[in-house]
PDB file of C-alpha atoms in Angstrom:
ATOM      1  CA  MET A 220      -7.940 -18.289   2.800  1.00 44.00           C
ATOM      2  CA  LYS A 221     -10.837 -17.282   4.915  1.00 46.00           C
ATOM      3  CA  LYS A 222     -12.331 -13.865   5.606  1.00 52.00           C
ATOM      4  CA  HIS A 223     -10.574 -11.747   8.163  1.00 52.00           C
ATOM      5  CA  ASN A 224     -12.515 -10.863  11.264  1.00 53.00           C
ATOM      6  CA  PRO A 225     -10.904  -7.599  12.602  1.00 52.00           C
ATOM      7  CA  LYS A 226     -12.491  -8.338  16.081  1.00 51.00           C
ATOM      8  CA  ASP A 227     -10.613 -11.637  16.251  1.00 52.00           C
ATOM      9  CA  PRO A 228      -6.875 -10.791  16.629  1.00 51.00           C
ATOM     10  CA  ILE A 229      -5.995 -14.487  16.452  1.00 48.00           C
ATOM     11  CA  THR A 230      -7.271 -14.778  12.825  1.00 57.00           C
ATOM     12  CA  ASP A 231      -4.392 -13.587  10.635  1.00 59.00           C
ATOM     13  CA  PRO A 232      -4.920 -14.609   6.997  1.00 58.00           C
ATOM     14  CA  LEU A 233      -1.306 -13.634   6.206  1.00 60.00           C
ATOM     15  CA  GLU A 234       0.100 -16.220   8.660  1.00 56.00           C
ATOM     16  CA  PRO A 235      -0.218 -19.224   6.341  1.00 50.00           C
ATOM     17  CA  MET A 236       1.767 -17.270   3.723  1.00 57.00           C
ATOM     18  CA  GLY A 237       4.487 -16.433   6.257  1.00 53.00           C
ATOM     19  CA  LEU A 238       3.685 -12.669   5.800  1.00 58.00           C
ATOM     20  CA  SER A 239       2.179 -11.690   9.201  1.00 60.00           C
ATOM     21  CA  HIS A 240       5.313  -9.824  10.276  1.00 68.00           C
ATOM     22  CA  HIS A 241       5.312  -7.759   7.101  1.00 83.00           C
ATOM     23  CA  GLY A 242       3.311  -4.845   5.997  1.00 91.00           C
ATOM     24  CA  ILE A 243       1.492  -5.733   2.724  1.00 93.00           C
ATOM     25  CA  ILE A 244       1.024  -2.804   0.313  1.00 95.00           C
ATOM     26  CA  ILE A 245      -1.665  -3.351  -2.324  1.00 92.00           C
ATOM     27  CA  PHE A 246      -1.178  -0.874  -5.185  1.00 90.00           C
ATOM     28  CA  ASP A 247      -2.582  -0.068  -8.683  1.00 86.00           C
ATOM     29  CA  GLY A 248      -0.118  -1.950 -10.843  1.00 83.00           C
ATOM     30  CA  VAL A 249      -0.809   0.020 -13.999  1.00 82.00           C
ATOM     31  CA  CYS A 250      -0.467   3.475 -12.400  1.00 84.00           C
ATOM     32  CA  ASN A 251       2.865   5.157 -13.124  1.00 87.00           C
ATOM     33  CA  PHE A 252       2.706   7.199  -9.781  1.00 88.00           C
ATOM     34  CA  CYS A 253       1.812   4.120  -7.857  1.00 88.00           C
ATOM     35  CA  ASN A 254       4.798   2.283  -9.452  1.00 88.00           C
ATOM     36  CA  PHE A 255       7.080   5.208  -8.616  1.00 90.00           C
ATOM     37  CA  SER A 256       5.697   5.193  -5.030  1.00 92.00           C
ATOM     38  CA  VAL A 257       6.489   1.429  -4.709  1.00 92.00           C
ATOM     39  CA  ASN A 258      10.083   1.867  -6.011  1.00 91.00           C
ATOM     40  CA  PHE A 259      10.468   4.916  -3.627  1.00 93.00           C
ATOM     41  CA  ILE A 260       9.345   2.771  -0.575  1.00 95.00           C
ATOM     42  CA  ILE A 261      11.547  -0.182  -1.577  1.00 94.00           C
ATOM     43  CA  ALA A 262      14.601   2.040  -1.755  1.00 92.00           C
ATOM     44  CA  ARG A 263      13.963   3.396   1.778  1.00 94.00           C
ATOM     45  CA  ASP A 264      12.638   0.282   3.452  1.00 94.00           C
ATOM     46  CA  HIS A 265      15.887  -0.591   5.137  1.00 90.00           C
ATOM     47  CA  ASN A 266      14.256  -2.794   7.765  1.00 92.00           C
ATOM     48  CA  ASP A 267      12.592  -4.991   5.009  1.00 92.00           C
ATOM     49  CA  ILE A 268       9.162  -4.409   6.447  1.00 93.00           C
ATOM     50  CA  PHE A 269       7.074  -4.186   3.266  1.00 95.00           C
ATOM     51  CA  ARG A 270       5.866  -6.549   0.666  1.00 94.00           C
ATOM     52  CA  PHE A 271       3.974  -5.539  -2.439  1.00 94.00           C
ATOM     53  CA  THR A 272       1.213  -6.901  -4.698  1.00 91.00           C
ATOM     54  CA  PRO A 273      -0.768  -5.192  -7.388  1.00 90.00           C
ATOM     55  CA  MET A 274      -4.482  -5.141  -6.816  1.00 87.00           C
ATOM     56  CA  GLN A 275      -4.838  -6.579 -10.355  1.00 85.00           C
ATOM     57  CA  SER A 276      -3.061  -9.761  -9.278  1.00 87.00           C
ATOM     58  CA  THR A 277      -4.829 -12.942  -7.945  1.00 88.00           C
ATOM     59  CA  ILE A 278      -3.170 -12.398  -4.425  1.00 88.00           C
ATOM     60  CA  GLY A 279      -4.203  -8.670  -4.509  1.00 87.00           C
ATOM     61  CA  SER A 280      -7.808  -9.575  -5.362  1.00 85.00           C
ATOM     62  CA  GLN A 281      -7.862 -12.289  -2.662  1.00 87.00           C
ATOM     63  CA  LEU A 282      -6.618  -9.889   0.041  1.00 87.00           C
ATOM     64  CA  LEU A 283      -9.193  -7.321  -0.900  1.00 85.00           C
ATOM     65  CA  ALA A 284     -11.883  -9.968  -0.550  1.00 85.00           C
ATOM     66  CA  ILE A 285     -10.405 -11.267   2.746  1.00 84.00           C
ATOM     67  CA  TYR A 286     -10.313  -7.940   4.273  1.00 83.00           C
ATOM     68  CA  ASN A 287     -13.773  -6.975   2.934  1.00 83.00           C
ATOM     69  CA  ILE A 288     -12.491  -4.142   0.772  1.00 81.00           C
ATOM     70  CA  PRO A 289     -14.670  -3.493  -2.271  1.00 75.00           C
ATOM     71  CA  SER A 290     -12.439  -3.533  -5.411  1.00 67.00           C
ATOM     72  CA  GLU A 291     -14.694  -1.274  -7.561  1.00 63.00           C
ATOM     73  CA  ASN A 292     -13.206   2.101  -8.226  1.00 55.00           C
ATOM     74  CA  ILE A 293     -10.329   1.809  -5.792  1.00 66.00           C
ATOM     75  CA  ASP A 294      -8.260   5.010  -6.108  1.00 69.00           C
ATOM     76  CA  THR A 295      -5.796   4.367  -3.306  1.00 74.00           C
ATOM     77  CA  PHE A 296      -3.200   1.967  -2.231  1.00 82.00           C
ATOM     78  CA  LEU A 297      -3.777  -0.089   0.858  1.00 90.00           C
ATOM     79  CA  LEU A 298      -1.628  -1.155   3.789  1.00 94.00           C
ATOM     80  CA  ILE A 299      -2.299  -4.383   5.654  1.00 91.00           C
ATOM     81  CA  MET A 300      -0.281  -4.359   8.833  1.00 88.00           C
ATOM     82  CA  HIS A 301      -0.764  -6.089  12.285  1.00 83.00           C
ATOM     83  CA  GLY A 302      -4.231  -7.378  11.133  1.00 78.00           C
ATOM     84  CA  LYS A 303      -5.520  -3.915  10.211  1.00 86.00           C
ATOM     85  CA  THR A 304      -6.161  -2.372   6.798  1.00 88.00           C
ATOM     86  CA  LEU A 305      -5.247   1.296   6.308  1.00 92.00           C
ATOM     87  CA  ILE A 306      -6.149   3.395   3.265  1.00 89.00           C
ATOM     88  CA  LYS A 307      -5.474   6.797   1.901  1.00 90.00           C
ATOM     89  CA  SER A 308      -3.503   9.122   4.130  1.00 92.00           C
ATOM     90  CA  ASP A 309      -3.473   6.786   7.101  1.00 94.00           C
ATOM     91  CA  ALA A 310      -1.673   4.190   4.937  1.00 93.00           C
ATOM     92  CA  ALA A 311       0.765   6.743   3.592  1.00 93.00           C
ATOM     93  CA  VAL A 312       1.547   8.093   7.141  1.00 94.00           C
ATOM     94  CA  SER A 313       1.966   4.497   8.454  1.00 94.00           C
ATOM     95  CA  ILE A 314       4.376   3.595   5.659  1.00 95.00           C
ATOM     96  CA  ALA A 315       6.412   6.853   6.045  1.00 94.00           C
ATOM     97  CA  LYS A 316       6.695   6.158   9.801  1.00 94.00           C
ATOM     98  CA  GLU A 317       8.608   2.932   9.022  1.00 94.00           C
ATOM     99  CA  LEU A 318      11.091   4.535   6.629  1.00 94.00           C
ATOM    100  CA  ARG A 319      14.409   6.110   7.617  1.00 89.00           C
ATOM    101  CA  ALA A 320      14.852   9.721   8.292  1.00 88.00           C
ATOM    102  CA  PRO A 321      13.924  12.256   6.917  1.00 92.00           C
ATOM    103  CA  TRP A 322      10.952  10.367   5.513  1.00 91.00           C
ATOM    104  CA  ASN A 323       9.710   9.099   8.844  1.00 91.00           C
ATOM    105  CA  TYR A 324       9.205  12.712  10.042  1.00 93.00           C
ATOM    106  CA  LEU A 325       6.177  12.886   7.680  1.00 90.00           C
ATOM    107  CA  VAL A 326       4.345  11.331  10.608  1.00 91.00           C
ATOM    108  CA  VAL A 327       3.640  14.907  11.791  1.00 94.00           C
ATOM    109  CA  ILE A 328       1.029  15.057   8.932  1.00 93.00           C
ATOM    110  CA  LYS A 329      -1.059  12.944  11.294  1.00 92.00           C
ATOM    111  CA  CYS A 330      -1.867  16.072  13.330  1.00 94.00           C
ATOM    112  CA  ILE A 331      -3.858  17.323  10.328  1.00 95.00           C
ATOM    113  CA  PRO A 332      -7.382  16.095  10.645  1.00 96.00           C
ATOM    114  CA  LYS A 333      -8.052  13.000   8.627  1.00 95.00           C
ATOM    115  CA  PRO A 334     -10.833  14.526   6.420  1.00 95.00           C
ATOM    116  CA  ILE A 335      -8.413  17.194   5.268  1.00 96.00           C
ATOM    117  CA  ARG A 336      -5.562  14.776   4.729  1.00 95.00           C
ATOM    118  CA  ASP A 337      -7.809  12.414   2.794  1.00 93.00           C
ATOM    119  CA  PHE A 338      -9.325  15.205   0.674  1.00 94.00           C
ATOM    120  CA  PHE A 339      -5.835  16.054  -0.698  1.00 93.00           C
ATOM    121  CA  TYR A 340      -4.922  12.318  -0.966  1.00 90.00           C
ATOM    122  CA  SER A 341      -8.103  11.641  -2.971  1.00 89.00           C
ATOM    123  CA  PHE A 342      -7.559  14.640  -5.173  1.00 92.00           C
ATOM    124  CA  ILE A 343      -4.120  13.329  -6.213  1.00 89.00           C
ATOM    125  CA  ALA A 344      -5.433   9.761  -6.555  1.00 87.00           C
ATOM    126  CA  ARG A 345      -8.369  10.836  -8.783  1.00 87.00           C
ATOM    127  CA  ASN A 346      -5.974  12.656 -11.136  1.00 89.00           C
ATOM    128  CA  ARG A 347      -3.044  10.149 -11.060  1.00 87.00           C
ATOM    129  CA  TYR A 348      -3.595   8.789 -14.574  1.00 81.00           C
ATOM    130  CA  ARG A 349      -4.026  12.206 -16.087  1.00 89.00           C
ATOM    131  CA  TRP A 350      -0.987  13.680 -14.420  1.00 92.00           C
ATOM    132  CA  PHE A 351       1.449  10.665 -14.315  1.00 87.00           C
ATOM    133  CA  GLY A 352       0.064   8.271 -17.024  1.00 85.00           C
ATOM    134  CA  LYS A 353      -0.839   4.607 -16.991  1.00 82.00           C
ATOM    135  CA  LYS A 354       0.777   1.352 -18.232  1.00 77.00           C
ATOM    136  CA  GLU A 355      -0.919  -1.314 -20.238  1.00 72.00           C
ATOM    137  CA  HIS A 356       0.230  -4.072 -17.852  1.00 66.00           C
ATOM    138  CA  CYS A 357       1.345  -4.298 -14.255  1.00 67.00           C
ATOM    139  CA  MET A 358       5.001  -3.737 -13.530  1.00 66.00           C
ATOM    140  CA  THR A 359       7.276  -6.809 -13.526  1.00 69.00           C
ATOM    141  CA  PRO A 360       9.812  -6.647 -10.639  1.00 70.00           C
ATOM    142  CA  THR A 361      13.418  -7.134 -11.400  1.00 71.00           C
ATOM    143  CA  VAL A 362      15.129 -10.313 -10.189  1.00 74.00           C
ATOM    144  CA  GLU A 363      16.593  -8.464  -7.255  1.00 73.00           C
ATOM    145  CA  LEU A 364      13.262  -7.088  -6.242  1.00 78.00           C
ATOM    146  CA  LYS A 365      11.161 -10.282  -6.760  1.00 79.00           C
ATOM    147  CA  ARG A 366      11.402 -11.277  -3.103  1.00 83.00           C
ATOM    148  CA  LYS A 367       9.580  -7.998  -2.174  1.00 86.00           C
ATOM    149  CA  PHE A 368       6.488  -8.874  -4.180  1.00 87.00           C
ATOM    150  CA  ILE A 369       3.664 -11.345  -3.643  1.00 84.00           C
ATOM    151  CA  LEU A 370       2.257 -12.362  -7.056  1.00 72.00           C
TER     152      LEU A 370
END
């Protein structure tokens, strides 16, 4: 896969994988809160929009490199959708927008200035291991959920 050029809408690195019409969520596979969030999204993704990959996986690492996202000290999950990468509160709001009511109403959070939204997002992200714990290994999806994951 080659590097993604955001100024070139024709270049879509997800196309060869057949994933260009999905939103790809790259998450911390050892974070309990992140795993809870993934399961929460899956349960409410009634239009089958999202696919998931841990940032610790080969595909997760490749996508970070393709989209020029430094992997050191990532304390957020990322959303790749329509050729764009979104992080922190922008990713969370964009994901919520695609879920069914009442969760899609969280889009109103977008009227809060981004620096304020991201401050609170980062505060939770920095403390996620302390508050929610951490696993030794990335989660393994069940047989029913395997199609939602890119590993």
